[in-house]
Amino acid sequence: GQNIDQPTEMTATEGAIVQINCTYQTSGFNGLFWYQQHAGEAPTFLSYNVLDGLEEKGRFSSFLSRSKGYSYLLLKELQMKDSASYLCVTMDSNYQLIWGAGTKLIIKP
Amino acid sequence: DAEITQSPRHKITETGRQVTLACHQTWNHNNMFWYRQDLGHGLRLIHYSYGVQDTNKGEVSDGYSVSRSNTEDLPLTLESAASSQTSVYFCASSESGETAELFFGEGSRLTVL
């Protein structure tokens, strides 16, 4: 079956670095997305990886290893506004999106 | 600026009533989607459309219907609301192309009593 695993909740300190892991099993693979969702708001796009390696975009980076079925989202220089849920999403061979339940990130001063 | 809007943002209804949630986008996107989001679950796809007059069922389509008569709108109808349909509903749109990012509306919180 198709499955995405990511931690339910993580806590980090303002100014620090945090890594949110995601492992997946899908029927075929056409890429992996990360979305950010603040409480009570809509998800917003952060990144898309289809090839192995690290994609850097400002304070956020996303890594993919297709052979391991593994991705992580790295957030540097954490700010209070980074408190949100981070959704790992894969795309299967039929280009259907499979959404993880999300990791709630709590930032403490 | 282009946007995607949903209405109503909050609705309380009774079991058995018909409910329609509106979604309107000004991105001129061909692709539109309806998802529901429940605690402990990832977003689940209800229905989607790749263009005018095109509609497709998602993984949780039972009890829901959509129609696409123009590019801008994809209303979601609950034929006979059930308590299990209490949820937050998100409409989204994207450009053509399977790997395009999704742009979401603000969400509609529906409570079925």
mmCIF file with all atom_site columns, C-alpha atoms in Angstrom:
data_model
loop_
_atom_site.group_PDB
_atom_site.id
_atom_site.type_symbol
_atom_site.label_atom_id
_atom_site.label_alt_id
_atom_site.label_comp_id
_atom_site.label_asym_id
_atom_site.label_entity_id
_atom_site.label_seq_id
_atom_site.pdbx_PDB_ins_code
_atom_site.Cartn_x
_atom_site.Cartn_y
_atom_site.Cartn_z
_atom_site.occupancy
_atom_site.B_iso_or_equiv
_atom_site.pdbx_formal_charge
_atom_site.auth_seq_id
_atom_site.auth_comp_id
_atom_site.auth_asym_id
_atom_site.auth_atom_id
_atom_site.pdbx_PDB_model_num
ATOM 1   C CA . GLY A 1 1   ? 0.000   0.000  0.000   1.00 0.00 ? 1   GLY A CA 1
ATOM 2   C CA . GLN A 1 2   ? 0.915   3.646  -0.083  1.00 0.00 ? 2   GLN A CA 1
ATOM 3   C CA . ASN A 1 3   ? 2.080   5.231  3.128   1.00 0.00 ? 3   ASN A CA 1
ATOM 4   C CA . ILE A 1 4   ? 3.837   8.293  4.472   1.00 0.00 ? 4   ILE A CA 1
ATOM 5   C CA . ASP A 1 5   ? 5.395   8.479  7.918   1.00 0.00 ? 5   ASP A CA 1
ATOM 6   C CA . GLN A 1 6   ? 6.480   11.657 9.625   1.00 0.00 ? 6   GLN A CA 1
ATOM 7   C CA . PRO A 1 7   ? 6.696   12.570 13.327  1.00 0.00 ? 7   PRO A CA 1
ATOM 8   C CA . THR A 1 8   ? 3.505   13.935 14.815  1.00 0.00 ? 8   THR A CA 1
ATOM 9   C CA . GLU A 1 9   ? 5.147   16.755 16.730  1.00 0.00 ? 9   GLU A CA 1
ATOM 10  C CA . MET A 1 10  ? 8.572   18.328 17.222  1.00 0.00 ? 10  MET A CA 1
ATOM 11  C CA . THR A 1 11  ? 9.854   21.132 19.428  1.00 0.00 ? 11  THR A CA 1
ATOM 12  C CA . ALA A 1 12  ? 12.798  23.399 18.672  1.00 0.00 ? 12  ALA A CA 1
ATOM 13  C CA . THR A 1 13  ? 14.318  26.629 19.929  1.00 0.00 ? 13  THR A CA 1
ATOM 14  C CA . GLU A 1 14  ? 14.259  29.980 18.184  1.00 0.00 ? 14  GLU A CA 1
ATOM 15  C CA . GLY A 1 15  ? 17.489  30.516 16.213  1.00 0.00 ? 15  GLY A CA 1
ATOM 16  C CA . ALA A 1 16  ? 18.289  26.797 16.074  1.00 0.00 ? 16  ALA A CA 1
ATOM 17  C CA . ILE A 1 17  ? 18.116  24.237 13.254  1.00 0.00 ? 17  ILE A CA 1
ATOM 18  C CA . VAL A 1 18  ? 15.515  21.489 12.962  1.00 0.00 ? 18  VAL A CA 1
ATOM 19  C CA . GLN A 1 19  ? 15.195  18.533 10.592  1.00 0.00 ? 19  GLN A CA 1
ATOM 20  C CA . ILE A 1 20  ? 11.784  17.016 9.871   1.00 0.00 ? 20  ILE A CA 1
ATOM 21  C CA . ASN A 1 21  ? 11.994  13.520 8.432   1.00 0.00 ? 21  ASN A CA 1
ATOM 22  C CA . CYS A 1 22  ? 9.597   11.778 6.106   1.00 0.00 ? 22  CYS A CA 1
ATOM 23  C CA . THR A 1 23  ? 9.650   8.173  4.894   1.00 0.00 ? 23  THR A CA 1
ATOM 24  C CA . TYR A 1 24  ? 7.339   6.942  2.210   1.00 0.00 ? 24  TYR A CA 1
ATOM 25  C CA . GLN A 1 25  ? 6.140   3.937  0.283   1.00 0.00 ? 25  GLN A CA 1
ATOM 26  C CA . THR A 1 26  ? 4.327   4.605  -2.965  1.00 0.00 ? 26  THR A CA 1
ATOM 27  C CA . SER A 1 27  ? 3.285   2.807  -6.121  1.00 0.00 ? 27  SER A CA 1
ATOM 28  C CA . GLY A 1 28  ? 5.797   4.458  -8.414  1.00 0.00 ? 28  GLY A CA 1
ATOM 29  C CA . PHE A 1 29  ? 7.252   7.868  -7.712  1.00 0.00 ? 29  PHE A CA 1
ATOM 30  C CA . ASN A 1 30  ? 6.928   11.216 -9.453  1.00 0.00 ? 30  ASN A CA 1
ATOM 31  C CA . GLY A 1 31  ? 8.297   13.525 -6.830  1.00 0.00 ? 31  GLY A CA 1
ATOM 32  C CA . LEU A 1 32  ? 7.892   14.739 -3.280  1.00 0.00 ? 32  LEU A CA 1
ATOM 33  C CA . PHE A 1 33  ? 6.491   18.032 -2.032  1.00 0.00 ? 33  PHE A CA 1
ATOM 34  C CA . TRP A 1 34  ? 6.667   19.842 1.280   1.00 0.00 ? 34  TRP A CA 1
ATOM 35  C CA . TYR A 1 35  ? 3.881   22.211 2.309   1.00 0.00 ? 35  TYR A CA 1
ATOM 36  C CA . GLN A 1 36  ? 3.637   24.484 5.338   1.00 0.00 ? 36  GLN A CA 1
ATOM 37  C CA . GLN A 1 37  ? 0.329   24.964 7.137   1.00 0.00 ? 37  GLN A CA 1
ATOM 38  C CA . HIS A 1 38  ? -0.165  27.477 9.943   1.00 0.00 ? 38  HIS A CA 1
ATOM 39  C CA . ALA A 1 39  ? -2.953  26.663 12.387  1.00 0.00 ? 39  ALA A CA 1
ATOM 40  C CA . GLY A 1 40  ? -6.347  27.542 10.939  1.00 0.00 ? 40  GLY A CA 1
ATOM 41  C CA . GLU A 1 41  ? -4.900  28.404 7.548   1.00 0.00 ? 41  GLU A CA 1
ATOM 42  C CA . ALA A 1 42  ? -4.432  26.779 4.158   1.00 0.00 ? 42  ALA A CA 1
ATOM 43  C CA . PRO A 1 43  ? -1.311  24.812 3.175   1.00 0.00 ? 43  PRO A CA 1
ATOM 44  C CA . THR A 1 44  ? 1.284   26.712 1.160   1.00 0.00 ? 44  THR A CA 1
ATOM 45  C CA . PHE A 1 45  ? 3.932   25.218 -1.115  1.00 0.00 ? 45  PHE A CA 1
ATOM 46  C CA . LEU A 1 46  ? 7.516   25.041 0.129   1.00 0.00 ? 46  LEU A CA 1
ATOM 47  C CA . SER A 1 47  ? 9.456   22.691 -2.140  1.00 0.00 ? 47  SER A CA 1
ATOM 48  C CA . TYR A 1 48  ? 9.432   19.956 -4.756  1.00 0.00 ? 48  TYR A CA 1
ATOM 49  C CA . ASN A 1 49  ? 12.096  17.254 -5.217  1.00 0.00 ? 49  ASN A CA 1
ATOM 50  C CA . VAL A 1 50  ? 12.113  14.652 -7.945  1.00 0.00 ? 50  VAL A CA 1
ATOM 51  C CA . LEU A 1 51  ? 15.855  13.881 -8.134  1.00 0.00 ? 51  LEU A CA 1
ATOM 52  C CA . ASP A 1 52  ? 18.136  12.767 -5.306  1.00 0.00 ? 52  ASP A CA 1
ATOM 53  C CA . GLY A 1 53  ? 19.927  15.474 -3.414  1.00 0.00 ? 53  GLY A CA 1
ATOM 54  C CA . LEU A 1 54  ? 19.483  18.700 -1.571  1.00 0.00 ? 54  LEU A CA 1
ATOM 55  C CA . GLU A 1 55  ? 17.461  21.675 -2.787  1.00 0.00 ? 55  GLU A CA 1
ATOM 56  C CA . GLU A 1 56  ? 18.125  24.897 -0.914  1.00 0.00 ? 56  GLU A CA 1
ATOM 57  C CA . LYS A 1 57  ? 15.736  27.820 -0.787  1.00 0.00 ? 57  LYS A CA 1
ATOM 58  C CA . GLY A 1 58  ? 16.703  30.473 1.712   1.00 0.00 ? 58  GLY A CA 1
ATOM 59  C CA . ARG A 1 59  ? 16.418  29.188 5.287   1.00 0.00 ? 59  ARG A CA 1
ATOM 60  C CA . PHE A 1 60  ? 14.635  26.044 4.091   1.00 0.00 ? 60  PHE A CA 1
ATOM 61  C CA . SER A 1 61  ? 16.229  23.038 2.374   1.00 0.00 ? 61  SER A CA 1
ATOM 62  C CA . SER A 1 62  ? 14.682  19.768 1.242   1.00 0.00 ? 62  SER A CA 1
ATOM 63  C CA . PHE A 1 63  ? 16.524  16.498 0.688   1.00 0.00 ? 63  PHE A CA 1
ATOM 64  C CA . LEU A 1 64  ? 15.464  13.391 -1.196  1.00 0.00 ? 64  LEU A CA 1
ATOM 65  C CA . SER A 1 65  ? 16.803  9.842  -1.396  1.00 0.00 ? 65  SER A CA 1
ATOM 66  C CA . ARG A 1 66  ? 14.630  7.798  -3.745  1.00 0.00 ? 66  ARG A CA 1
ATOM 67  C CA . SER A 1 67  ? 16.440  4.524  -3.050  1.00 0.00 ? 67  SER A CA 1
ATOM 68  C CA . LYS A 1 68  ? 15.714  4.884  0.677   1.00 0.00 ? 68  LYS A CA 1
ATOM 69  C CA . GLY A 1 69  ? 12.210  6.298  0.304   1.00 0.00 ? 69  GLY A CA 1
ATOM 70  C CA . TYR A 1 70  ? 13.298  9.166  2.498   1.00 0.00 ? 70  TYR A CA 1
ATOM 71  C CA . SER A 1 71  ? 13.140  12.936 2.571   1.00 0.00 ? 71  SER A CA 1
ATOM 72  C CA . TYR A 1 72  ? 13.789  15.635 5.109   1.00 0.00 ? 72  TYR A CA 1
ATOM 73  C CA . LEU A 1 73  ? 13.000  19.302 5.448   1.00 0.00 ? 73  LEU A CA 1
ATOM 74  C CA . LEU A 1 74  ? 15.722  21.363 7.123   1.00 0.00 ? 74  LEU A CA 1
ATOM 75  C CA . LEU A 1 75  ? 14.836  24.697 8.685   1.00 0.00 ? 75  LEU A CA 1
ATOM 76  C CA . LYS A 1 76  ? 17.681  26.974 9.737   1.00 0.00 ? 76  LYS A CA 1
ATOM 77  C CA . GLU A 1 77  ? 17.721  30.083 11.946  1.00 0.00 ? 77  GLU A CA 1
ATOM 78  C CA . LEU A 1 78  ? 14.302  29.231 13.291  1.00 0.00 ? 78  LEU A CA 1
ATOM 79  C CA . GLN A 1 79  ? 11.857  32.054 13.828  1.00 0.00 ? 79  GLN A CA 1
ATOM 80  C CA . MET A 1 80  ? 8.664   32.050 15.873  1.00 0.00 ? 80  MET A CA 1
ATOM 81  C CA . LYS A 1 81  ? 6.666   32.367 12.648  1.00 0.00 ? 81  LYS A CA 1
ATOM 82  C CA . ASP A 1 82  ? 7.986   28.932 11.617  1.00 0.00 ? 82  ASP A CA 1
ATOM 83  C CA . SER A 1 83  ? 5.637   27.383 14.173  1.00 0.00 ? 83  SER A CA 1
ATOM 84  C CA . ALA A 1 84  ? 3.323   25.432 11.874  1.00 0.00 ? 84  ALA A CA 1
ATOM 85  C CA . SER A 1 85  ? 2.576   21.969 10.566  1.00 0.00 ? 85  SER A CA 1
ATOM 86  C CA . TYR A 1 86  ? 4.797   20.647 7.779   1.00 0.00 ? 86  TYR A CA 1
ATOM 87  C CA . LEU A 1 87  ? 3.167   18.267 5.332   1.00 0.00 ? 87  LEU A CA 1
ATOM 88  C CA . CYS A 1 88  ? 5.137   15.681 3.370   1.00 0.00 ? 88  CYS A CA 1
ATOM 89  C CA . VAL A 1 89  ? 3.404   14.769 0.091   1.00 0.00 ? 89  VAL A CA 1
ATOM 90  C CA . THR A 1 90  ? 4.412   12.220 -2.520  1.00 0.00 ? 90  THR A CA 1
ATOM 91  C CA . MET A 1 91  ? 3.195   11.794 -6.079  1.00 0.00 ? 91  MET A CA 1
ATOM 92  C CA . ASP A 1 92  ? 2.664   8.251  -7.294  1.00 0.00 ? 92  ASP A CA 1
ATOM 93  C CA . SER A 1 93  ? 2.960   6.745  -10.759 1.00 0.00 ? 93  SER A CA 1
ATOM 94  C CA . ASN A 1 94  ? -0.546  7.994  -11.638 1.00 0.00 ? 94  ASN A CA 1
ATOM 95  C CA . TYR A 1 95  ? 0.399   11.510 -10.547 1.00 0.00 ? 95  TYR A CA 1
ATOM 96  C CA . GLN A 1 96  ? -1.917  11.246 -7.564  1.00 0.00 ? 96  GLN A CA 1
ATOM 97  C CA . LEU A 1 97  ? -0.824  13.058 -4.408  1.00 0.00 ? 97  LEU A CA 1
ATOM 98  C CA . ILE A 1 98  ? -0.466  11.104 -1.169  1.00 0.00 ? 98  ILE A CA 1
ATOM 99  C CA . TRP A 1 99  ? -0.492  13.401 1.868   1.00 0.00 ? 99  TRP A CA 1
ATOM 100 C CA . GLY A 1 100 ? 1.176   12.718 5.185   1.00 0.00 ? 100 GLY A CA 1
ATOM 101 C CA . ALA A 1 101 ? -0.659  13.698 8.371   1.00 0.00 ? 101 ALA A CA 1
ATOM 102 C CA . GLY A 1 102 ? 1.886   16.430 9.029   1.00 0.00 ? 102 GLY A CA 1
ATOM 103 C CA . THR A 1 103 ? 4.457   17.315 11.671  1.00 0.00 ? 103 THR A CA 1
ATOM 104 C CA . LYS A 1 104 ? 3.482   20.041 14.094  1.00 0.00 ? 104 LYS A CA 1
ATOM 105 C CA . LEU A 1 105 ? 6.571   22.140 14.816  1.00 0.00 ? 105 LEU A CA 1
ATOM 106 C CA . ILE A 1 106 ? 6.577   24.152 18.025  1.00 0.00 ? 106 ILE A CA 1
ATOM 107 C CA . ILE A 1 107 ? 9.179   26.884 18.347  1.00 0.00 ? 107 ILE A CA 1
ATOM 108 C CA . LYS A 1 108 ? 10.123  28.031 21.847  1.00 0.00 ? 108 LYS A CA 1
ATOM 109 C CA . PRO A 1 109 ? 11.901  31.315 22.639  1.00 0.00 ? 109 PRO A CA 1
ATOM 110 C CA . ASP B 2 1   ? -3.769  39.683 -7.520  1.00 0.00 ? 1   ASP B CA 1
ATOM 111 C CA . ALA B 2 2   ? -5.090  36.274 -8.483  1.00 0.00 ? 2   ALA B CA 1
ATOM 112 C CA . GLU B 2 3   ? -6.689  34.311 -5.699  1.00 0.00 ? 3   GLU B CA 1
ATOM 113 C CA . ILE B 2 4   ? -8.884  31.384 -4.757  1.00 0.00 ? 4   ILE B CA 1
ATOM 114 C CA . THR B 2 5   ? -11.821 31.967 -2.432  1.00 0.00 ? 5   THR B CA 1
ATOM 115 C CA . GLN B 2 6   ? -14.208 29.651 -0.638  1.00 0.00 ? 6   GLN B CA 1
ATOM 116 C CA . SER B 2 7   ? -17.610 30.306 0.856   1.00 0.00 ? 7   SER B CA 1
ATOM 117 C CA . PRO B 2 8   ? -19.009 29.926 3.365   1.00 0.00 ? 8   PRO B CA 1
ATOM 118 C CA . ARG B 2 9   ? -15.995 29.854 5.686   1.00 0.00 ? 9   ARG B CA 1
ATOM 119 C CA . HIS B 2 10  ? -18.074 28.312 8.472   1.00 0.00 ? 10  HIS B CA 1
ATOM 120 C CA . LYS B 2 11  ? -21.344 26.406 8.266   1.00 0.00 ? 11  LYS B CA 1
ATOM 121 C CA . ILE B 2 12  ? -23.443 24.392 10.673  1.00 0.00 ? 12  ILE B CA 1
ATOM 122 C CA . THR B 2 13  ? -26.117 22.163 9.199   1.00 0.00 ? 13  THR B CA 1
ATOM 123 C CA . GLU B 2 14  ? -28.298 19.229 10.146  1.00 0.00 ? 14  GLU B CA 1
ATOM 124 C CA . THR B 2 15  ? -28.075 15.607 9.084   1.00 0.00 ? 15  THR B CA 1
ATOM 125 C CA . GLY B 2 16  ? -29.854 14.975 5.795   1.00 0.00 ? 16  GLY B CA 1
ATOM 126 C CA . ARG B 2 17  ? -29.672 18.521 4.444   1.00 0.00 ? 17  ARG B CA 1
ATOM 127 C CA . GLN B 2 18  ? -28.059 19.364 1.137   1.00 0.00 ? 18  GLN B CA 1
ATOM 128 C CA . VAL B 2 19  ? -25.040 21.644 1.421   1.00 0.00 ? 19  VAL B CA 1
ATOM 129 C CA . THR B 2 20  ? -23.016 23.371 -1.271  1.00 0.00 ? 20  THR B CA 1
ATOM 130 C CA . LEU B 2 21  ? -19.555 24.803 -0.708  1.00 0.00 ? 21  LEU B CA 1
ATOM 131 C CA . ALA B 2 22  ? -18.413 27.322 -3.303  1.00 0.00 ? 22  ALA B CA 1
ATOM 132 C CA . CYS B 2 23  ? -14.906 27.661 -4.719  1.00 0.00 ? 23  CYS B CA 1
ATOM 133 C CA . HIS B 2 24  ? -13.875 30.448 -7.094  1.00 0.00 ? 24  HIS B CA 1
ATOM 134 C CA . GLN B 2 25  ? -10.399 31.023 -8.519  1.00 0.00 ? 25  GLN B CA 1
ATOM 135 C CA . THR B 2 26  ? -9.057  33.859 -10.631 1.00 0.00 ? 26  THR B CA 1
ATOM 136 C CA . TRP B 2 27  ? -5.750  32.150 -11.503 1.00 0.00 ? 27  TRP B CA 1
ATOM 137 C CA . ASN B 2 28  ? -7.273  30.848 -14.747 1.00 0.00 ? 28  ASN B CA 1
ATOM 138 C CA . HIS B 2 29  ? -6.056  27.397 -13.727 1.00 0.00 ? 29  HIS B CA 1
ATOM 139 C CA . ASN B 2 30  ? -7.426  24.345 -15.514 1.00 0.00 ? 30  ASN B CA 1
ATOM 140 C CA . ASN B 2 31  ? -6.953  22.020 -12.539 1.00 0.00 ? 31  ASN B CA 1
ATOM 141 C CA . MET B 2 32  ? -9.172  22.286 -9.463  1.00 0.00 ? 32  MET B CA 1
ATOM 142 C CA . PHE B 2 33  ? -9.454  20.006 -6.447  1.00 0.00 ? 33  PHE B CA 1
ATOM 143 C CA . TRP B 2 34  ? -11.518 19.484 -3.315  1.00 0.00 ? 34  TRP B CA 1
ATOM 144 C CA . TYR B 2 35  ? -9.914  18.004 -0.200  1.00 0.00 ? 35  TYR B CA 1
ATOM 145 C CA . ARG B 2 36  ? -11.064 17.338 3.327   1.00 0.00 ? 36  ARG B CA 1
ATOM 146 C CA . GLN B 2 37  ? -8.766  17.579 6.325   1.00 0.00 ? 37  GLN B CA 1
ATOM 147 C CA . ASP B 2 38  ? -9.412  15.715 9.563   1.00 0.00 ? 38  ASP B CA 1
ATOM 148 C CA . LEU B 2 39  ? -7.251  15.419 12.689  1.00 0.00 ? 39  LEU B CA 1
ATOM 149 C CA . GLY B 2 40  ? -4.703  12.637 12.400  1.00 0.00 ? 40  GLY B CA 1
ATOM 150 C CA . HIS B 2 41  ? -5.166  12.277 8.657   1.00 0.00 ? 41  HIS B CA 1
ATOM 151 C CA . GLY B 2 42  ? -3.450  13.727 5.666   1.00 0.00 ? 42  GLY B CA 1
ATOM 152 C CA . LEU B 2 43  ? -5.500  15.708 3.199   1.00 0.00 ? 43  LEU B CA 1
ATOM 153 C CA . ARG B 2 44  ? -7.875  13.384 1.368   1.00 0.00 ? 44  ARG B CA 1
ATOM 154 C CA . LEU B 2 45  ? -9.007  14.018 -2.173  1.00 0.00 ? 45  LEU B CA 1
ATOM 155 C CA . ILE B 2 46  ? -12.752 14.181 -2.732  1.00 0.00 ? 46  ILE B CA 1
ATOM 156 C CA . HIS B 2 47  ? -13.146 15.226 -6.386  1.00 0.00 ? 47  HIS B CA 1
ATOM 157 C CA . TYR B 2 48  ? -11.027 16.929 -8.992  1.00 0.00 ? 48  TYR B CA 1
ATOM 158 C CA . SER B 2 49  ? -11.339 18.514 -12.412 1.00 0.00 ? 49  SER B CA 1
ATOM 159 C CA . TYR B 2 50  ? -8.840  19.088 -15.196 1.00 0.00 ? 50  TYR B CA 1
ATOM 160 C CA . GLY B 2 51  ? -11.026 21.471 -17.150 1.00 0.00 ? 51  GLY B CA 1
ATOM 161 C CA . VAL B 2 52  ? -14.539 22.588 -18.030 1.00 0.00 ? 52  VAL B CA 1
ATOM 162 C CA . GLN B 2 53  ? -17.032 19.696 -18.083 1.00 0.00 ? 53  GLN B CA 1
ATOM 163 C CA . ASP B 2 54  ? -14.379 17.344 -16.651 1.00 0.00 ? 54  ASP B CA 1
ATOM 164 C CA . THR B 2 55  ? -14.870 15.851 -13.177 1.00 0.00 ? 55  THR B CA 1
ATOM 165 C CA . ASN B 2 56  ? -13.258 12.859 -11.486 1.00 0.00 ? 56  ASN B CA 1
ATOM 166 C CA . LYS B 2 57  ? -13.715 10.989 -8.228  1.00 0.00 ? 57  LYS B CA 1
ATOM 167 C CA . GLY B 2 58  ? -11.044 11.013 -5.567  1.00 0.00 ? 58  GLY B CA 1
ATOM 168 C CA . GLU B 2 59  ? -10.453 8.523  -2.787  1.00 0.00 ? 59  GLU B CA 1
ATOM 169 C CA . VAL B 2 60  ? -13.360 9.720  -0.575  1.00 0.00 ? 60  VAL B CA 1
ATOM 170 C CA . SER B 2 61  ? -16.016 10.776 -3.102  1.00 0.00 ? 61  SER B CA 1
ATOM 171 C CA . ASP B 2 62  ? -19.049 8.939  -1.664  1.00 0.00 ? 62  ASP B CA 1
ATOM 172 C CA . GLY B 2 63  ? -21.753 11.409 -0.653  1.00 0.00 ? 63  GLY B CA 1
ATOM 173 C CA . TYR B 2 64  ? -20.185 14.303 -2.600  1.00 0.00 ? 64  TYR B CA 1
ATOM 174 C CA . SER B 2 65  ? -20.592 15.679 -6.104  1.00 0.00 ? 65  SER B CA 1
ATOM 175 C CA . VAL B 2 66  ? -19.047 18.481 -8.163  1.00 0.00 ? 66  VAL B CA 1
ATOM 176 C CA . SER B 2 67  ? -19.711 20.195 -11.461 1.00 0.00 ? 67  SER B CA 1
ATOM 177 C CA . ARG B 2 68  ? -17.432 22.323 -13.655 1.00 0.00 ? 68  ARG B CA 1
ATOM 178 C CA . SER B 2 69  ? -19.382 24.625 -15.947 1.00 0.00 ? 69  SER B CA 1
ATOM 179 C CA . ASN B 2 70  ? -16.632 27.254 -16.268 1.00 0.00 ? 70  ASN B CA 1
ATOM 180 C CA . THR B 2 71  ? -12.921 27.623 -15.540 1.00 0.00 ? 71  THR B CA 1
ATOM 181 C CA . GLU B 2 72  ? -13.331 29.675 -12.370 1.00 0.00 ? 72  GLU B CA 1
ATOM 182 C CA . ASP B 2 73  ? -15.753 27.623 -10.254 1.00 0.00 ? 73  ASP B CA 1
ATOM 183 C CA . LEU B 2 74  ? -15.927 24.132 -8.768  1.00 0.00 ? 74  LEU B CA 1
ATOM 184 C CA . PRO B 2 75  ? -18.785 23.907 -6.256  1.00 0.00 ? 75  PRO B CA 1
ATOM 185 C CA . LEU B 2 76  ? -18.857 20.903 -3.924  1.00 0.00 ? 76  LEU B CA 1
ATOM 186 C CA . THR B 2 77  ? -22.278 19.504 -2.999  1.00 0.00 ? 77  THR B CA 1
ATOM 187 C CA . LEU B 2 78  ? -23.085 17.187 -0.126  1.00 0.00 ? 78  LEU B CA 1
ATOM 188 C CA . GLU B 2 79  ? -26.290 15.526 -1.262  1.00 0.00 ? 79  GLU B CA 1
ATOM 189 C CA . SER B 2 80  ? -27.471 14.486 2.208   1.00 0.00 ? 80  SER B CA 1
ATOM 190 C CA . ALA B 2 81  ? -25.108 15.641 4.938   1.00 0.00 ? 81  ALA B CA 1
ATOM 191 C CA . ALA B 2 82  ? -23.927 13.090 7.489   1.00 0.00 ? 82  ALA B CA 1
ATOM 192 C CA . SER B 2 83  ? -22.093 13.613 10.789  1.00 0.00 ? 83  SER B CA 1
ATOM 193 C CA . SER B 2 84  ? -19.072 11.833 9.277   1.00 0.00 ? 84  SER B CA 1
ATOM 194 C CA . GLN B 2 85  ? -18.783 14.743 6.851   1.00 0.00 ? 85  GLN B CA 1
ATOM 195 C CA . THR B 2 86  ? -17.987 17.188 9.634   1.00 0.00 ? 86  THR B CA 1
ATOM 196 C CA . SER B 2 87  ? -14.575 18.411 8.531   1.00 0.00 ? 87  SER B CA 1
ATOM 197 C CA . VAL B 2 88  ? -12.523 21.258 7.129   1.00 0.00 ? 88  VAL B CA 1
ATOM 198 C CA . TYR B 2 89  ? -12.792 21.418 3.359   1.00 0.00 ? 89  TYR B CA 1
ATOM 199 C CA . PHE B 2 90  ? -10.100 22.927 1.157   1.00 0.00 ? 90  PHE B CA 1
ATOM 200 C CA . CYS B 2 91  ? -10.397 23.847 -2.475  1.00 0.00 ? 91  CYS B CA 1
ATOM 201 C CA . ALA B 2 92  ? -7.197  24.095 -4.507  1.00 0.00 ? 92  ALA B CA 1
ATOM 202 C CA . SER B 2 93  ? -6.141  24.883 -8.044  1.00 0.00 ? 93  SER B CA 1
ATOM 203 C CA . SER B 2 94  ? -3.023  24.411 -10.125 1.00 0.00 ? 94  SER B CA 1
ATOM 204 C CA . GLU B 2 95  ? -1.668  25.032 -13.578 1.00 0.00 ? 95  GLU B CA 1
ATOM 205 C CA . SER B 2 96  ? -1.816  22.224 -16.091 1.00 0.00 ? 96  SER B CA 1
ATOM 206 C CA . GLY B 2 97  ? 0.978   19.753 -15.550 1.00 0.00 ? 97  GLY B CA 1
ATOM 207 C CA . GLU B 2 98  ? 1.011   17.011 -12.994 1.00 0.00 ? 98  GLU B CA 1
ATOM 208 C CA . THR B 2 99  ? 3.801   18.384 -10.828 1.00 0.00 ? 99  THR B CA 1
ATOM 209 C CA . ALA B 2 100 ? 2.507   21.950 -10.527 1.00 0.00 ? 100 ALA B CA 1
ATOM 210 C CA . GLU B 2 101 ? 2.149   23.323 -7.001  1.00 0.00 ? 101 GLU B CA 1
ATOM 211 C CA . LEU B 2 102 ? -1.298  23.669 -5.508  1.00 0.00 ? 102 LEU B CA 1
ATOM 212 C CA . PHE B 2 103 ? -2.801  26.998 -4.466  1.00 0.00 ? 103 PHE B CA 1
ATOM 213 C CA . PHE B 2 104 ? -5.353  26.584 -1.679  1.00 0.00 ? 104 PHE B CA 1
ATOM 214 C CA . GLY B 2 105 ? -8.411  28.502 -0.595  1.00 0.00 ? 105 GLY B CA 1
ATOM 215 C CA . GLU B 2 106 ? -8.810  29.515 3.048   1.00 0.00 ? 106 GLU B CA 1
ATOM 216 C CA . GLY B 2 107 ? -10.909 26.478 3.908   1.00 0.00 ? 107 GLY B CA 1
ATOM 217 C CA . SER B 2 108 ? -14.546 25.902 4.874   1.00 0.00 ? 108 SER B CA 1
ATOM 218 C CA . ARG B 2 109 ? -15.306 24.440 8.284   1.00 0.00 ? 109 ARG B CA 1
ATOM 219 C CA . LEU B 2 110 ? -18.486 22.344 8.104   1.00 0.00 ? 110 LEU B CA 1
ATOM 220 C CA . THR B 2 111 ? -20.268 20.944 11.140  1.00 0.00 ? 111 THR B CA 1
ATOM 221 C CA . VAL B 2 112 ? -23.078 18.442 10.642  1.00 0.00 ? 112 VAL B CA 1
ATOM 222 C CA . LEU B 2 113 ? -25.281 17.960 13.712  1.00 0.00 ? 113 LEU B CA 1
#
